[in-house]
Amino acid sequence: MFRGQYEHAIDVKGRTSVPSRFREVLASRGESKLVLTSGLDPCLVAYPMSEWEAFEERLAALPSFDPSVAMIRRIYVSGACELEMDKLGRVGIPPSLRSFAALEREALWAGMGTHLELWSKPRFDELRASVLDDPARRLEMARRLAELGL
């Protein structure tokens, strides 16, 4: 499971380090590649190859002519790229994905259980503050946690 938040710099070539804790999780699962893509939020989403393949299988089973399914494929699949870590644990983020997620100098890796998110640090901080500063949104999240028995 991927959990925690880790901040890393992005170099001038668009490379950033995958946090060592996440590299350990990947290694324990026998994974060496990540699939990186855009998502519905203004961040990038990274899946271990096995999780990505399961995602693609579930997506392939959905109706091809459903407009929402087609859009999900456009957002997730068409922009996806396979990333191999170098010897230093770095991955290169393509310019189009860096632009989508507004990644410049600071990146924040967020563990999301089965996958990872890669955020612009300022954008992540802004989103978190906007949610926590909104009593209605906090109440809705608390209600949802209660529904789930958490």
mmCIF file of C-alpha atoms in Angstrom:
data_model
loop_
_atom_site.group_PDB
_atom_site.id
_atom_site.type_symbol
_atom_site.label_atom_id
_atom_site.label_comp_id
_atom_site.label_asym_id
_atom_site.label_seq_id
_atom_site.Cartn_x
_atom_site.Cartn_y
_atom_site.Cartn_z
ATOM 1 C CA MET A 1 0.000 0.000 0.000
ATOM 2 C CA PHE A 2 1.153 3.484 -0.840
ATOM 3 C CA ARG A 3 0.676 5.958 1.979
ATOM 4 C CA GLY A 4 2.172 9.239 3.057
ATOM 5 C CA GLN A 5 3.281 12.466 1.412
ATOM 6 C CA TYR A 6 6.768 13.213 0.188
ATOM 7 C CA GLU A 7 8.134 16.381 -1.373
ATOM 8 C CA HIS A 8 10.763 16.233 -4.099
ATOM 9 C CA ALA A 9 12.317 18.717 -6.477
ATOM 10 C CA ILE A 10 11.868 18.571 -10.239
ATOM 11 C CA ASP A 11 15.086 19.190 -12.138
ATOM 12 C CA VAL A 12 15.506 21.192 -15.348
ATOM 13 C CA LYS A 13 15.098 17.991 -17.399
ATOM 14 C CA GLY A 14 11.708 17.291 -15.814
ATOM 15 C CA ARG A 15 12.920 14.463 -13.590
ATOM 16 C CA THR A 16 11.881 13.842 -10.018
ATOM 17 C CA SER A 17 12.687 11.101 -7.549
ATOM 18 C CA VAL A 18 10.118 8.509 -6.647
ATOM 19 C CA PRO A 19 10.153 8.528 -2.831
ATOM 20 C CA SER A 20 12.253 5.701 -1.411
ATOM 21 C CA ARG A 21 9.300 4.374 0.592
ATOM 22 C CA PHE A 22 7.259 4.060 -2.619
ATOM 23 C CA ARG A 23 10.200 2.409 -4.395
ATOM 24 C CA GLU A 24 10.298 -0.144 -1.560
ATOM 25 C CA VAL A 25 6.599 -0.901 -2.021
ATOM 26 C CA LEU A 26 7.100 -1.329 -5.762
ATOM 27 C CA ALA A 27 10.097 -3.605 -5.244
ATOM 28 C CA SER A 28 8.196 -5.747 -2.719
ATOM 29 C CA ARG A 29 5.528 -6.274 -5.392
ATOM 30 C CA GLY A 30 8.087 -7.099 -8.082
ATOM 31 C CA GLU A 31 7.197 -3.921 -9.983
ATOM 32 C CA SER A 32 9.756 -1.796 -11.789
ATOM 33 C CA LYS A 33 7.546 0.469 -13.916
ATOM 34 C CA LEU A 34 4.908 3.077 -13.266
ATOM 35 C CA VAL A 35 2.237 4.275 -15.653
ATOM 36 C CA LEU A 36 1.778 8.023 -15.331
ATOM 37 C CA THR A 37 -1.246 9.859 -16.671
ATOM 38 C CA SER A 38 -3.556 12.789 -16.141
ATOM 39 C CA GLY A 39 -6.703 12.301 -14.131
ATOM 40 C CA LEU A 40 -9.868 14.092 -13.151
ATOM 41 C CA ASP A 41 -8.128 16.239 -10.561
ATOM 42 C CA PRO A 42 -5.395 18.759 -11.450
ATOM 43 C CA CYS A 43 -2.625 16.291 -10.674
ATOM 44 C CA LEU A 44 -0.961 13.275 -12.234
ATOM 45 C CA VAL A 45 -1.821 9.721 -11.307
ATOM 46 C CA ALA A 46 0.797 6.951 -11.184
ATOM 47 C CA TYR A 47 -0.076 3.270 -11.144
ATOM 48 C CA PRO A 48 2.181 0.251 -10.749
ATOM 49 C CA MET A 49 1.978 -1.681 -14.021
ATOM 50 C CA SER A 50 -0.196 -4.463 -12.527
ATOM 51 C CA GLU A 51 -2.724 -1.920 -11.173
ATOM 52 C CA TRP A 52 -2.759 -0.094 -14.509
ATOM 53 C CA GLU A 53 -3.396 -3.293 -16.443
ATOM 54 C CA ALA A 54 -6.311 -4.133 -14.118
ATOM 55 C CA PHE A 55 -7.670 -0.589 -14.619
ATOM 56 C CA GLU A 56 -7.422 -0.929 -18.412
ATOM 57 C CA GLU A 57 -9.191 -4.314 -18.305
ATOM 58 C CA ARG A 58 -12.090 -2.880 -16.295
ATOM 59 C CA LEU A 59 -12.262 0.104 -18.648
ATOM 60 C CA ALA A 60 -12.206 -2.138 -21.734
ATOM 61 C CA ALA A 61 -15.219 -4.030 -20.391
ATOM 62 C CA LEU A 62 -17.339 -0.851 -20.342
ATOM 63 C CA PRO A 63 -19.563 0.142 -23.285
ATOM 64 C CA SER A 64 -17.486 1.786 -26.028
ATOM 65 C CA PHE A 65 -20.256 4.140 -27.120
ATOM 66 C CA ASP A 66 -20.957 5.587 -23.671
ATOM 67 C CA PRO A 67 -19.760 9.227 -23.889
ATOM 68 C CA SER A 68 -18.484 9.197 -20.291
ATOM 69 C CA VAL A 69 -16.457 6.053 -20.912
ATOM 70 C CA ALA A 70 -14.986 7.549 -24.081
ATOM 71 C CA MET A 71 -13.978 10.677 -22.161
ATOM 72 C CA ILE A 72 -12.401 8.628 -19.369
ATOM 73 C CA ARG A 73 -10.359 6.788 -22.001
ATOM 74 C CA ARG A 74 -9.284 10.111 -23.529
ATOM 75 C CA ILE A 75 -8.247 11.511 -20.167
ATOM 76 C CA TYR A 76 -6.569 8.452 -18.665
ATOM 77 C CA VAL A 77 -5.431 6.170 -21.466
ATOM 78 C CA SER A 78 -4.505 8.463 -24.352
ATOM 79 C CA GLY A 79 -2.050 10.489 -22.278
ATOM 80 C CA ALA A 80 -0.580 7.597 -20.315
ATOM 81 C CA CYS A 81 3.119 6.838 -20.463
ATOM 82 C CA GLU A 82 5.241 4.066 -18.993
ATOM 83 C CA LEU A 83 8.032 5.258 -16.734
ATOM 84 C CA GLU A 84 11.118 3.297 -15.830
ATOM 85 C CA MET A 85 13.089 4.524 -12.845
ATOM 86 C CA ASP A 86 16.759 5.224 -13.393
ATOM 87 C CA LYS A 87 19.497 3.983 -11.032
ATOM 88 C CA LEU A 88 18.837 6.938 -8.733
ATOM 89 C CA GLY A 89 15.096 6.253 -8.508
ATOM 90 C CA ARG A 90 14.148 9.174 -10.761
ATOM 91 C CA VAL A 91 11.498 9.302 -13.450
ATOM 92 C CA GLY A 92 11.177 11.765 -16.294
ATOM 93 C CA ILE A 93 7.810 13.464 -16.555
ATOM 94 C CA PRO A 94 6.820 14.362 -20.122
ATOM 95 C CA PRO A 95 6.315 18.100 -20.757
ATOM 96 C CA SER A 96 2.605 17.703 -21.589
ATOM 97 C CA LEU A 97 1.927 16.029 -18.238
ATOM 98 C CA ARG A 98 4.063 18.555 -16.346
ATOM 99 C CA SER A 99 2.031 21.310 -17.960
ATOM 100 C CA PHE A 100 -1.301 19.652 -17.120
ATOM 101 C CA ALA A 101 -0.382 19.334 -13.445
ATOM 102 C CA ALA A 102 1.425 22.716 -13.260
ATOM 103 C CA LEU A 103 4.584 20.936 -12.117
ATOM 104 C CA GLU A 104 7.529 23.294 -12.029
ATOM 105 C CA ARG A 105 10.094 23.023 -9.248
ATOM 106 C CA GLU A 106 8.322 21.340 -6.353
ATOM 107 C CA ALA A 107 6.387 18.095 -6.512
ATOM 108 C CA LEU A 108 4.406 16.349 -3.842
ATOM 109 C CA TRP A 109 3.948 12.583 -4.101
ATOM 110 C CA ALA A 110 0.806 11.427 -2.281
ATOM 111 C CA GLY A 111 0.162 7.771 -1.511
ATOM 112 C CA MET A 112 -3.413 6.810 -2.324
ATOM 113 C CA GLY A 113 -3.411 3.141 -1.347
ATOM 114 C CA THR A 114 -3.176 1.280 -4.648
ATOM 115 C CA HIS A 115 -1.776 4.182 -6.654
ATOM 116 C CA LEU A 116 0.049 7.495 -6.310
ATOM 117 C CA GLU A 117 -0.744 11.099 -7.103
ATOM 118 C CA LEU A 118 1.851 13.640 -8.164
ATOM 119 C CA TRP A 119 0.891 17.231 -7.357
ATOM 120 C CA SER A 120 2.321 20.663 -7.736
ATOM 121 C CA LYS A 121 3.117 21.420 -4.086
ATOM 122 C CA PRO A 122 1.463 24.872 -4.155
ATOM 123 C CA ARG A 123 -1.636 23.462 -5.897
ATOM 124 C CA PHE A 124 -1.930 20.632 -3.344
ATOM 125 C CA ASP A 125 -1.592 23.042 -0.428
ATOM 126 C CA GLU A 126 -4.230 25.337 -1.953
ATOM 127 C CA LEU A 127 -6.694 22.483 -2.496
ATOM 128 C CA ARG A 128 -6.213 21.115 1.006
ATOM 129 C CA ALA A 129 -6.709 24.552 2.568
ATOM 130 C CA SER A 130 -9.823 25.248 0.504
ATOM 131 C CA VAL A 131 -11.405 21.986 1.611
ATOM 132 C CA LEU A 132 -10.467 22.312 5.273
ATOM 133 C CA ASP A 133 -11.582 25.958 5.392
ATOM 134 C CA ASP A 134 -15.044 25.067 4.055
ATOM 135 C CA PRO A 135 -17.312 23.840 6.899
ATOM 136 C CA ALA A 136 -19.871 22.382 4.473
ATOM 137 C CA ARG A 137 -17.233 20.288 2.694
ATOM 138 C CA ARG A 138 -15.752 19.097 5.983
ATOM 139 C CA LEU A 139 -19.219 18.138 7.198
ATOM 140 C CA GLU A 140 -19.904 16.219 3.967
ATOM 141 C CA MET A 141 -16.640 14.305 4.315
ATOM 142 C CA ALA A 142 -17.405 13.519 7.970
ATOM 143 C CA ARG A 143 -20.872 12.301 6.938
ATOM 144 C CA ARG A 144 -19.346 10.082 4.271
ATOM 145 C CA LEU A 145 -16.819 8.629 6.729
ATOM 146 C CA ALA A 146 -19.675 7.855 9.141
ATOM 147 C CA GLU A 147 -21.605 6.110 6.332
ATOM 148 C CA LEU A 148 -18.563 3.953 5.711
ATOM 149 C CA GLY A 149 -18.285 3.150 9.417
ATOM 150 C CA LEU A 150 -14.986 4.976 9.809
#
